[in-house]
Amino acid sequence: LGVFYLEITAVGENGCDNDTIYEVANQSNPSINFGNPGGSQGCTPITINFPVSSMQDNSPGTQYIFAWGDGTTTTKDQFWADTATIIPHTYTQTSCPGGALTASCTVINLCDTTIETTYPINIYQGTVAGITNSDSIICLDQQLCLTNNTIIGYGPNCIQYTAFLWDFGDGN
């Protein structure tokens, strides 16, 4: 398996010669098993270890391009693939409100391309509490105006739900 170079030299009756080199690929379509590990959901940031296999017999020069469904990619080579059993990816953004993500691996050699996908990958975002007040100094018996700046996150099925509990420390 691999890539070889074939050099052909032609010599004409007049004594002139010409060399041409051809790249010959002795390989078939590349293989990969790119799986979903189960439990491929959770809140950001989350690292998911995707199982990979069936790559060891691919030819030198084979490339693996992983597209994670979140706009990022990772490229690996055959040297990596000869011993790999997982490829981790950390998701830092929610998949909501759009729903589940699909990750894919495109395997390329000189002869062909193989694409494997895994679905669903559900990435949720927790709620981020936020509150501001209008005044930097507040005196006793003075009215306080608070603004709720909470960013409501996403849970399972991309549902937004947040319960608010206000505790001002004075029993009210």
GROMACS .gro file of N, CA, C and O in nm, residues 33 35 49-56 80-88:
model
   76
   33ASN      N    1  -1.443   0.366   1.119
   33ASN     CA    2  -1.565   0.358   1.199
   33ASN      C    3  -1.558   0.475   1.296
   33ASN      O    4  -1.465   0.482   1.377
   35GLY      N    5  -1.783   0.657   1.573
   35GLY     CA    6  -1.905   0.627   1.647
   35GLY      C    7  -1.948   0.733   1.744
   35GLY      O    8  -1.876   0.827   1.775
   49ASN      N    9  -1.553   1.197   2.406
   49ASN     CA   10  -1.452   1.110   2.345
   49ASN      C   11  -1.520   1.019   2.244
   49ASN      O   12  -1.586   0.921   2.280
   50PHE      N   13  -1.504   1.051   2.116
   50PHE     CA   14  -1.566   0.973   2.009
   50PHE      C   15  -1.479   0.852   1.976
   50PHE      O   16  -1.359   0.867   1.952
   51PRO      N   17  -1.537   0.731   1.972
   51PRO     CA   18  -1.458   0.613   1.935
   51PRO      C   19  -1.430   0.610   1.785
   51PRO      O   20  -1.515   0.645   1.704
   52VAL      N   21  -1.308   0.568   1.750
   52VAL     CA   22  -1.267   0.552   1.611
   52VAL      C   23  -1.197   0.417   1.596
   52VAL      O   24  -1.127   0.372   1.687
   53SER      N   25  -1.217   0.353   1.481
   53SER     CA   26  -1.150   0.224   1.457
   53SER      C   27  -1.147   0.198   1.307
   53SER      O   28  -1.196   0.278   1.227
   54SER      N   29  -1.088   0.084   1.270
   54SER     CA   30  -1.079   0.036   1.130
   54SER      C   31  -0.999   0.129   1.040
   54SER      O   32  -1.029   0.143   0.922
   55MET      N   33  -0.896   0.193   1.094
   55MET     CA   34  -0.815   0.286   1.016
   55MET      C   35  -0.674   0.233   0.991
   55MET      O   36  -0.602   0.288   0.908
   56GLN      N   37  -0.633   0.130   1.062
   56GLN     CA   38  -0.494   0.086   1.062
   56GLN      C   39  -0.447   0.036   0.925
   56GLN      O   40  -0.327   0.041   0.896
   80TRP      N   41  -0.127   0.922   1.313
   80TRP     CA   42  -0.219   0.925   1.428
   80TRP      C   43  -0.314   0.806   1.422
   80TRP      O   44  -0.338   0.739   1.522
   81ALA      N   45  -0.369   0.779   1.305
   81ALA     CA   46  -0.473   0.677   1.289
   81ALA      C   47  -0.423   0.535   1.317
   81ALA      O   48  -0.501   0.449   1.353
   82ASP      N   49  -0.293   0.512   1.300
   82ASP     CA   50  -0.238   0.378   1.322
   82ASP      C   51  -0.257   0.328   1.465
   82ASP      O   52  -0.261   0.207   1.489
   83THR      N   53  -0.270   0.420   1.563
   83THR     CA   54  -0.284   0.379   1.703
   83THR      C   55  -0.407   0.437   1.773
   83THR      O   56  -0.432   0.403   1.888
   84ALA      N   57  -0.481   0.522   1.708
   84ALA     CA   58  -0.593   0.591   1.774
   84ALA      C   59  -0.711   0.498   1.801
   84ALA      O   60  -0.744   0.412   1.720
   85THR      N   61  -0.776   0.520   1.916
   85THR     CA   62  -0.900   0.450   1.948
   85THR      C   63  -1.012   0.548   1.983
   85THR      O   64  -1.129   0.512   1.980
   86ILE      N   65  -0.974   0.672   2.018
   86ILE     CA   66  -1.072   0.779   2.042
   86ILE      C   67  -1.018   0.909   1.986
   86ILE      O   68  -0.898   0.924   1.965
   87ILE      N   69  -1.111   1.002   1.963
   87ILE     CA   70  -1.072   1.140   1.935
   87ILE      C   71  -1.163   1.229   2.018
   87ILE      O   72  -1.286   1.224   2.006
   88PRO      N   73  -1.104   1.308   2.109
   88PRO     CA   74  -1.185   1.394   2.195
   88PRO      C   75  -1.216   1.527   2.128
   88PRO      O   76  -1.138   1.577   2.047
   0.00000   0.00000   0.00000
